[in-house]
mmCIF file of C-alpha atoms in Angstrom:
data_model
loop_
_atom_site.group_PDB
_atom_site.id
_atom_site.type_symbol
_atom_site.label_atom_id
_atom_site.label_comp_id
_atom_site.label_asym_id
_atom_site.label_seq_id
_atom_site.Cartn_x
_atom_site.Cartn_y
_atom_site.Cartn_z
ATOM 1 C CA UNK L 21 21.303 16.226 53.610
ATOM 2 C CA UNK L 22 19.083 17.864 50.895
ATOM 3 C CA UNK L 23 21.989 16.274 47.871
ATOM 4 C CA UNK L 24 21.149 13.053 50.684
ATOM 5 C CA UNK L 25 17.594 13.477 50.058
ATOM 6 C CA UNK L 26 17.409 13.556 46.384
ATOM 7 C CA UNK L 27 20.082 10.245 46.116
ATOM 8 C CA UNK L 28 17.389 9.030 47.825
ATOM 9 C CA UNK L 29 14.455 9.646 45.862
ATOM 10 C CA UNK L 30 16.440 8.373 42.958
ATOM 11 C CA UNK L 31 17.625 5.171 44.482
ATOM 12 C CA UNK L 32 14.151 4.399 45.274
ATOM 13 C CA UNK L 33 13.235 0.559 44.160
ATOM 14 C CA UNK L 34 9.597 1.088 44.146
ATOM 15 C CA UNK L 35 9.523 4.297 42.313
ATOM 16 C CA UNK L 36 11.989 3.220 39.551
ATOM 17 C CA UNK L 37 9.768 -0.326 39.317
ATOM 18 C CA UNK L 38 6.587 1.595 38.825
ATOM 19 C CA UNK L 39 7.717 5.226 37.241
ATOM 20 C CA UNK L 40 6.524 6.415 33.597
ATOM 21 C CA UNK L 41 8.013 4.590 30.741
ATOM 22 C CA UNK L 42 9.479 6.538 27.766
ATOM 23 C CA UNK L 43 8.266 5.169 24.497
ATOM 24 C CA UNK L 44 10.458 7.346 22.320
ATOM 25 C CA UNK L 45 12.958 5.467 20.401
ATOM 26 C CA UNK L 46 16.167 5.453 21.213
ATOM 27 C CA UNK L 47 18.003 5.051 17.807
ATOM 28 C CA UNK L 48 17.311 6.453 14.453
ATOM 29 C CA UNK L 49 15.216 4.785 12.220
ATOM 30 C CA UNK L 50 16.896 1.749 9.323
ATOM 31 C CA UNK L 51 15.160 1.473 6.482
ATOM 32 C CA UNK L 52 15.144 -2.061 4.702
ATOM 33 C CA UNK L 53 16.335 -2.317 1.101
ATOM 34 C CA UNK L 54 15.089 -5.178 -1.627
ATOM 35 C CA UNK L 55 17.962 -5.599 -4.023
ATOM 36 C CA UNK L 56 15.799 -7.519 -6.283
ATOM 37 C CA UNK L 57 11.689 -7.463 -7.030
ATOM 38 C CA UNK L 58 11.244 -10.637 -5.210
ATOM 39 C CA UNK L 59 13.571 -11.049 -2.812
ATOM 40 C CA UNK L 60 12.907 -10.064 1.132
ATOM 41 C CA UNK L 61 8.844 -11.513 2.625
ATOM 42 C CA UNK L 62 7.965 -10.948 5.900
ATOM 43 C CA UNK L 63 6.192 -13.816 7.500
ATOM 44 C CA UNK L 64 3.399 -13.333 10.394
ATOM 45 C CA UNK L 65 0.392 -15.592 11.489
ATOM 46 C CA UNK L 66 -2.901 -13.595 11.722
ATOM 47 C CA UNK L 67 -5.861 -14.916 14.319
ATOM 48 C CA UNK L 68 -7.481 -16.619 15.762
ATOM 49 C CA UNK L 69 -11.181 -15.564 13.978
ATOM 50 C CA UNK L 70 -14.326 -16.878 14.018
ATOM 51 C CA UNK L 71 -14.154 -20.874 13.162
ATOM 52 C CA UNK L 72 -15.038 -21.970 9.684
ATOM 53 C CA UNK L 73 -15.330 -24.799 7.562
ATOM 54 C CA UNK L 74 -12.508 -27.339 8.752
ATOM 55 C CA UNK L 75 -11.929 -25.448 11.621
ATOM 56 C CA UNK L 76 -9.879 -22.912 9.913
ATOM 57 C CA UNK L 77 -9.613 -19.819 12.261
ATOM 58 C CA UNK L 78 -5.692 -18.723 11.184
ATOM 59 C CA UNK L 79 -3.722 -16.885 8.610
ATOM 60 C CA UNK L 80 -0.471 -16.845 7.401
ATOM 61 C CA UNK L 81 1.031 -14.108 5.646
ATOM 62 C CA UNK L 82 3.583 -13.196 3.185
ATOM 63 C CA UNK L 83 4.190 -10.102 2.134
ATOM 64 C CA UNK L 84 6.334 -9.017 -0.239
ATOM 65 C CA UNK L 85 8.771 -5.638 0.540
ATOM 66 C CA UNK L 86 9.072 -4.350 -2.943
ATOM 67 C CA UNK L 87 6.272 -5.331 -4.844
ATOM 68 C CA UNK L 88 3.606 -5.215 -1.554
ATOM 69 C CA UNK L 89 2.216 -8.533 -2.830
ATOM 70 C CA UNK L 90 0.532 -10.154 -0.778
ATOM 71 C CA UNK L 91 -0.133 -14.458 0.027
ATOM 72 C CA UNK L 92 -2.382 -15.371 3.154
ATOM 73 C CA UNK L 93 -3.759 -19.471 3.096
ATOM 74 C CA UNK L 94 -6.372 -20.367 6.102
ATOM 75 C CA UNK L 95 -4.431 -22.649 8.366
ATOM 76 C CA UNK L 96 -6.262 -24.855 11.197
ATOM 77 C CA UNK L 97 -3.515 -24.770 13.951
ATOM 78 C CA UNK L 98 -0.160 -23.001 13.469
ATOM 79 C CA UNK L 99 2.347 -25.292 13.168
ATOM 80 C CA UNK L 100 5.794 -25.491 12.048
ATOM 81 C CA UNK L 101 5.056 -27.799 9.219
ATOM 82 C CA UNK L 102 2.115 -25.353 7.390
ATOM 83 C CA UNK L 103 4.961 -22.671 7.853
ATOM 84 C CA UNK L 104 6.925 -24.343 6.106
ATOM 85 C CA UNK L 105 4.614 -25.769 3.452
ATOM 86 C CA UNK L 106 2.811 -22.166 2.765
ATOM 87 C CA UNK L 107 7.095 -20.870 2.171
ATOM 88 C CA UNK L 108 7.941 -23.245 -0.343
ATOM 89 C CA UNK L 109 4.428 -23.337 -2.285
ATOM 90 C CA UNK L 110 3.215 -19.598 -1.868
ATOM 91 C CA UNK L 111 6.426 -18.036 -2.254
ATOM 92 C CA UNK L 112 8.855 -19.916 -3.586
ATOM 93 C CA UNK L 113 7.364 -21.733 -6.042
ATOM 94 C CA UNK L 114 5.725 -19.038 -7.218
ATOM 95 C CA UNK L 115 8.295 -16.074 -7.335
ATOM 96 C CA UNK L 116 11.843 -17.888 -6.819
ATOM 97 C CA UNK L 117 13.672 -18.272 -3.982
ATOM 98 C CA UNK L 118 13.904 -15.019 -1.605
ATOM 99 C CA UNK L 119 17.414 -13.419 -0.511
ATOM 100 C CA UNK L 120 16.262 -13.043 2.911
ATOM 101 C CA UNK L 121 12.726 -13.458 5.468
ATOM 102 C CA UNK L 122 11.995 -11.896 8.117
ATOM 103 C CA UNK L 123 9.881 -13.342 10.801
ATOM 104 C CA UNK L 124 8.899 -13.213 14.476
ATOM 105 C CA UNK L 125 9.994 -15.682 17.141
ATOM 106 C CA UNK L 126 7.368 -18.263 16.942
ATOM 107 C CA UNK L 127 7.647 -22.066 17.370
ATOM 108 C CA UNK L 128 6.720 -22.640 13.581
ATOM 109 C CA UNK L 129 9.451 -19.976 12.569
ATOM 110 C CA UNK L 130 11.823 -20.899 14.596
ATOM 111 C CA UNK L 131 11.928 -24.883 14.284
ATOM 112 C CA UNK L 132 14.415 -27.200 13.315
ATOM 113 C CA UNK L 133 12.005 -28.163 10.171
ATOM 114 C CA UNK L 134 11.528 -24.165 9.103
ATOM 115 C CA UNK L 135 15.149 -23.370 9.301
ATOM 116 C CA UNK L 136 16.763 -26.617 7.890
ATOM 117 C CA UNK L 137 14.242 -25.723 4.248
ATOM 118 C CA UNK L 138 15.655 -21.221 4.593
ATOM 119 C CA UNK L 139 19.650 -23.133 5.012
ATOM 120 C CA UNK L 140 18.857 -25.346 2.178
ATOM 121 C CA UNK L 141 17.790 -22.749 0.102
ATOM 122 C CA UNK L 142 20.607 -20.618 1.239
ATOM 123 C CA UNK L 143 17.617 -18.477 2.634
ATOM 124 C CA UNK L 144 18.593 -15.924 5.006
ATOM 125 C CA UNK L 145 16.195 -16.034 7.979
ATOM 126 C CA UNK L 146 15.621 -13.161 10.154
ATOM 127 C CA UNK L 147 14.080 -13.162 13.155
ATOM 128 C CA UNK L 148 12.715 -9.846 14.888
ATOM 129 C CA UNK L 149 13.342 -9.092 18.232
ATOM 130 C CA UNK L 150 10.821 -10.261 21.401
ATOM 131 C CA UNK L 151 7.416 -8.434 21.701
ATOM 132 C CA UNK L 152 8.938 -5.502 19.225
ATOM 133 C CA UNK L 153 6.897 -6.035 16.356
ATOM 134 C CA UNK L 154 7.839 -3.021 14.525
ATOM 135 C CA UNK L 155 10.964 -4.570 13.032
ATOM 136 C CA UNK L 156 9.111 -6.401 11.127
ATOM 137 C CA UNK L 157 6.609 -3.426 10.112
ATOM 138 C CA UNK L 158 5.734 -3.774 7.222
ATOM 139 C CA UNK L 159 4.035 -7.417 7.794
ATOM 140 C CA UNK L 160 2.529 -4.976 10.753
ATOM 141 C CA UNK L 161 0.948 -2.385 8.416
ATOM 142 C CA UNK L 162 -0.580 -5.378 6.088
ATOM 143 C CA UNK L 163 -1.966 -7.358 8.892
ATOM 144 C CA UNK L 164 -3.870 -3.957 9.782
ATOM 145 C CA UNK L 165 -5.466 -3.169 6.615
ATOM 146 C CA UNK L 166 -6.508 -6.912 5.705
ATOM 147 C CA UNK L 167 -8.362 -6.363 9.415
ATOM 148 C CA UNK L 168 -10.020 -3.424 8.687
ATOM 149 C CA UNK L 169 -11.225 -4.561 5.264
ATOM 150 C CA UNK L 170 -12.499 -7.250 6.773
ATOM 151 C CA UNK L 171 -14.406 -5.556 9.690
ATOM 152 C CA UNK L 172 -15.757 -3.174 6.840
ATOM 153 C CA UNK L 173 -17.193 -5.761 5.082
ATOM 154 C CA UNK L 174 -18.755 -8.408 7.587
ATOM 155 C CA UNK L 175 -19.986 -6.177 10.491
ATOM 156 C CA UNK L 176 -21.786 -8.191 12.149
ATOM 157 C CA UNK L 177 -21.846 -11.584 9.373
ATOM 158 C CA UNK L 178 -18.246 -12.859 11.071
ATOM 159 C CA UNK L 179 -18.923 -16.502 10.383
ATOM 160 C CA UNK L 180 -18.455 -15.446 6.423
ATOM 161 C CA UNK L 181 -14.468 -13.687 6.769
ATOM 162 C CA UNK L 182 -13.225 -17.194 5.218
ATOM 163 C CA UNK L 183 -15.425 -16.236 2.264
ATOM 164 C CA UNK L 184 -14.443 -12.245 1.481
ATOM 165 C CA UNK L 185 -10.832 -13.345 1.942
ATOM 166 C CA UNK L 186 -10.347 -13.216 -1.923
ATOM 167 C CA UNK L 187 -12.108 -10.062 -2.888
ATOM 168 C CA UNK L 188 -10.041 -8.883 0.294
ATOM 169 C CA UNK L 189 -7.281 -9.560 -0.841
ATOM 170 C CA UNK L 190 -8.124 -8.851 -4.348
ATOM 171 C CA UNK L 191 -8.336 -5.262 -3.952
ATOM 172 C CA UNK L 192 -5.053 -4.331 -2.135
ATOM 173 C CA UNK L 193 -3.360 -6.038 -4.573
ATOM 174 C CA UNK L 194 -5.007 -3.733 -7.194
ATOM 175 C CA UNK L 195 -4.683 -0.233 -4.571
ATOM 176 C CA UNK L 196 -1.615 1.555 -5.494
ATOM 177 C CA UNK L 197 0.615 1.598 -2.524
ATOM 178 C CA UNK L 198 2.029 4.769 -0.773
ATOM 179 C CA UNK L 199 5.545 4.114 -1.012
ATOM 180 C CA UNK L 200 5.386 2.979 -4.510
ATOM 181 C CA UNK L 201 2.379 4.271 -6.436
ATOM 182 C CA UNK L 202 1.833 0.880 -8.505
ATOM 183 C CA UNK L 203 -0.600 -1.212 -7.149
ATOM 184 C CA UNK L 204 0.896 -4.720 -6.193
ATOM 185 C CA UNK L 205 -0.541 -6.534 -9.372
ATOM 186 C CA UNK L 206 1.258 -4.254 -11.702
ATOM 187 C CA UNK L 207 4.562 -4.442 -10.612
ATOM 188 C CA UNK L 208 4.210 -8.242 -10.321
ATOM 189 C CA UNK L 209 2.698 -8.848 -13.847
ATOM 190 C CA UNK L 210 3.584 -5.977 -15.746
ATOM 191 C CA UNK L 211 -0.024 -4.320 -16.062
ATOM 192 C CA UNK L 212 -2.999 -3.394 -14.401
ATOM 193 C CA UNK L 213 -5.516 -5.786 -13.753
ATOM 194 C CA UNK L 214 -8.626 -5.854 -15.585
ATOM 195 C CA UNK L 215 -11.723 -4.875 -12.197
ATOM 196 C CA UNK L 216 -15.498 -5.155 -12.283
ATOM 197 C CA UNK L 217 -16.084 -1.381 -13.145
ATOM 198 C CA UNK L 218 -14.159 -1.347 -16.265
ATOM 199 C CA UNK L 219 -16.413 -4.193 -17.278
ATOM 200 C CA UNK L 220 -19.499 -2.712 -16.487
ATOM 201 C CA UNK L 221 -18.865 1.024 -17.487
ATOM 202 C CA UNK L 222 -16.618 -0.362 -20.779
ATOM 203 C CA UNK L 223 -13.465 1.166 -19.886
ATOM 204 C CA UNK L 224 -11.113 2.232 -23.069
ATOM 205 C CA UNK L 225 -9.006 -0.601 -22.871
ATOM 206 C CA UNK L 226 -11.870 -3.173 -22.782
ATOM 207 C CA UNK L 227 -13.721 -1.257 -25.123
ATOM 208 C CA UNK L 228 -10.942 -0.739 -28.123
ATOM 209 C CA UNK L 229 -9.611 -4.441 -27.341
ATOM 210 C CA UNK L 230 -7.843 -6.202 -30.563
ATOM 211 C CA UNK L 231 -6.909 -9.459 -30.620
ATOM 212 C CA UNK L 232 -4.545 -8.864 -33.466
ATOM 213 C CA UNK L 233 -2.990 -6.124 -31.217
ATOM 214 C CA UNK L 234 -2.847 -8.071 -28.107
ATOM 215 C CA UNK L 235 0.303 -9.626 -28.034
ATOM 216 C CA UNK L 236 1.928 -6.464 -29.553
ATOM 217 C CA UNK L 237 0.754 -4.398 -26.202
ATOM 218 C CA UNK L 238 1.707 -6.975 -23.931
ATOM 219 C CA UNK L 239 4.768 -7.273 -25.262
ATOM 220 C CA UNK L 240 5.458 -3.145 -24.982
ATOM 221 C CA UNK L 241 3.978 -3.511 -21.565
ATOM 222 C CA UNK L 242 6.867 -6.092 -20.606
ATOM 223 C CA UNK L 243 9.969 -4.504 -22.296
ATOM 224 C CA UNK L 244 8.418 -1.622 -20.050
ATOM 225 C CA UNK L 245 8.347 -3.272 -16.628
ATOM 226 C CA UNK L 246 11.761 -3.159 -15.546
ATOM 227 C CA UNK L 247 11.380 1.200 -15.861
ATOM 228 C CA UNK L 248 8.189 0.552 -13.885
ATOM 229 C CA UNK L 249 9.887 -1.303 -11.043
ATOM 230 C CA UNK L 250 12.914 1.532 -11.354
ATOM 231 C CA UNK L 251 10.593 4.885 -10.832
ATOM 232 C CA UNK L 252 9.011 2.282 -8.168
ATOM 233 C CA UNK L 253 11.963 1.780 -6.570
ATOM 234 C CA UNK L 254 13.151 5.130 -6.308
ATOM 235 C CA UNK L 255 9.657 6.614 -5.113
ATOM 236 C CA UNK L 256 9.976 4.289 -2.688
ATOM 237 C CA UNK L 257 13.347 5.644 -1.194
ATOM 238 C CA UNK L 258 12.204 9.137 -1.324
ATOM 239 C CA UNK L 259 9.344 7.886 0.638
ATOM 240 C CA UNK L 260 11.483 5.848 3.308
ATOM 241 C CA UNK L 261 13.904 8.922 3.181
ATOM 242 C CA UNK L 262 10.650 10.970 4.342
ATOM 243 C CA UNK L 263 9.287 9.142 7.052
ATOM 244 C CA UNK L 264 12.661 8.384 8.606
ATOM 245 C CA UNK L 265 13.434 12.137 8.703
ATOM 246 C CA UNK L 266 9.635 12.593 10.846
ATOM 247 C CA UNK L 267 10.527 9.486 12.846
ATOM 248 C CA UNK L 268 14.290 10.804 13.973
ATOM 249 C CA UNK L 269 13.387 14.296 15.000
ATOM 250 C CA UNK L 270 11.832 11.613 18.157
ATOM 251 C CA UNK L 271 14.742 9.970 18.777
ATOM 252 C CA UNK L 272 15.955 10.477 22.126
ATOM 253 C CA UNK L 273 19.313 9.062 22.602
ATOM 254 C CA UNK L 274 20.191 7.377 25.355
ATOM 255 C CA UNK L 275 24.225 6.578 26.878
ATOM 256 C CA UNK L 276 24.989 3.584 28.872
ATOM 257 C CA UNK L 277 28.581 3.222 30.493
ATOM 258 C CA UNK L 278 30.234 0.115 31.834
ATOM 259 C CA UNK L 279 28.952 -0.911 35.090
ATOM 260 C CA UNK L 280 25.814 1.167 34.907
ATOM 261 C CA UNK L 281 23.366 0.297 36.904
ATOM 262 C CA UNK L 282 20.016 -0.815 34.925
ATOM 263 C CA UNK L 283 16.455 -2.585 35.043
ATOM 264 C CA UNK L 284 16.061 -5.118 32.631
ATOM 265 C CA UNK L 285 13.108 -5.900 30.931
ATOM 266 C CA UNK L 286 12.093 -9.684 30.515
ATOM 267 C CA UNK L 287 10.243 -9.883 27.227
ATOM 268 C CA UNK L 288 8.425 -13.111 26.484
ATOM 269 C CA UNK L 289 6.168 -14.154 23.317
ATOM 270 C CA UNK L 290 3.148 -15.446 25.801
ATOM 271 C CA UNK L 291 1.569 -13.962 28.661
ATOM 272 C CA UNK L 292 3.734 -13.630 32.091
ATOM 273 C CA UNK L 293 1.959 -15.911 34.720
ATOM 274 C CA UNK L 294 0.963 -13.606 37.525
ATOM 275 C CA UNK L 295 0.956 -10.187 35.933
ATOM 276 C CA UNK L 296 -1.287 -7.511 35.858
ATOM 277 C CA UNK L 297 -2.321 -3.686 35.347
ATOM 278 C CA UNK L 298 -0.694 -3.473 39.060
ATOM 279 C CA UNK L 299 2.287 -4.694 38.111
ATOM 280 C CA UNK L 300 5.752 -3.559 37.129
ATOM 281 C CA UNK L 301 6.419 -1.557 34.184
#
């Protein structure tokens, strides 16, 4: 009778539907590698924000996986045409044809026009799993950083966020990123950007500027760019290994056999009608 009672409790359907879900990862972390500097990009939509002139309330964001360079454009509507034009104008026409583009499952990224454009350039279009934004973690981290800086700068003046966006992107591009320990600006252009404080306090490179030596210094910087990128690529690999070791310590593998009965989670890109706080997990 004891074992029958234990078996009955284990098979309780209501208990299974409402039991706590395990949030521990089930597989090891797999880091994404970029074969060349601008080979891999992640795209995402951020918003809605408060309305701005032109009824623009969304941001489409692109982040390069290696240099961490970020591109962002204001949108009034989230459409497949806008997503395609962003990829063409802000990525392909500026940084060349990428090898891979990672997006979520929004219709603006899964529609015929966007997929056809990627196929025409032989871009490997990767869609992340539904309701699993961690698969495009680079973009999610960038979104969080941009949102945090917007809130910090604006406080109560939410309507002026569009005017602060360029300076927020500028600060992101000129701040060293932890994985590479280099600024996105330097990894893109081979030199560090001149920031306002260098002009106000006259840094050595501003105060000692010489027009006759400038071309030679630019050539030296460009010659050293590949070495800088190689060092950044090595630092990034070491950083990814360190993060993976920490993450993999929390992994709890789950093994299933053919014929096992499991509860299947129905994921969706939108809200489920009729679902509330008392609904099954």
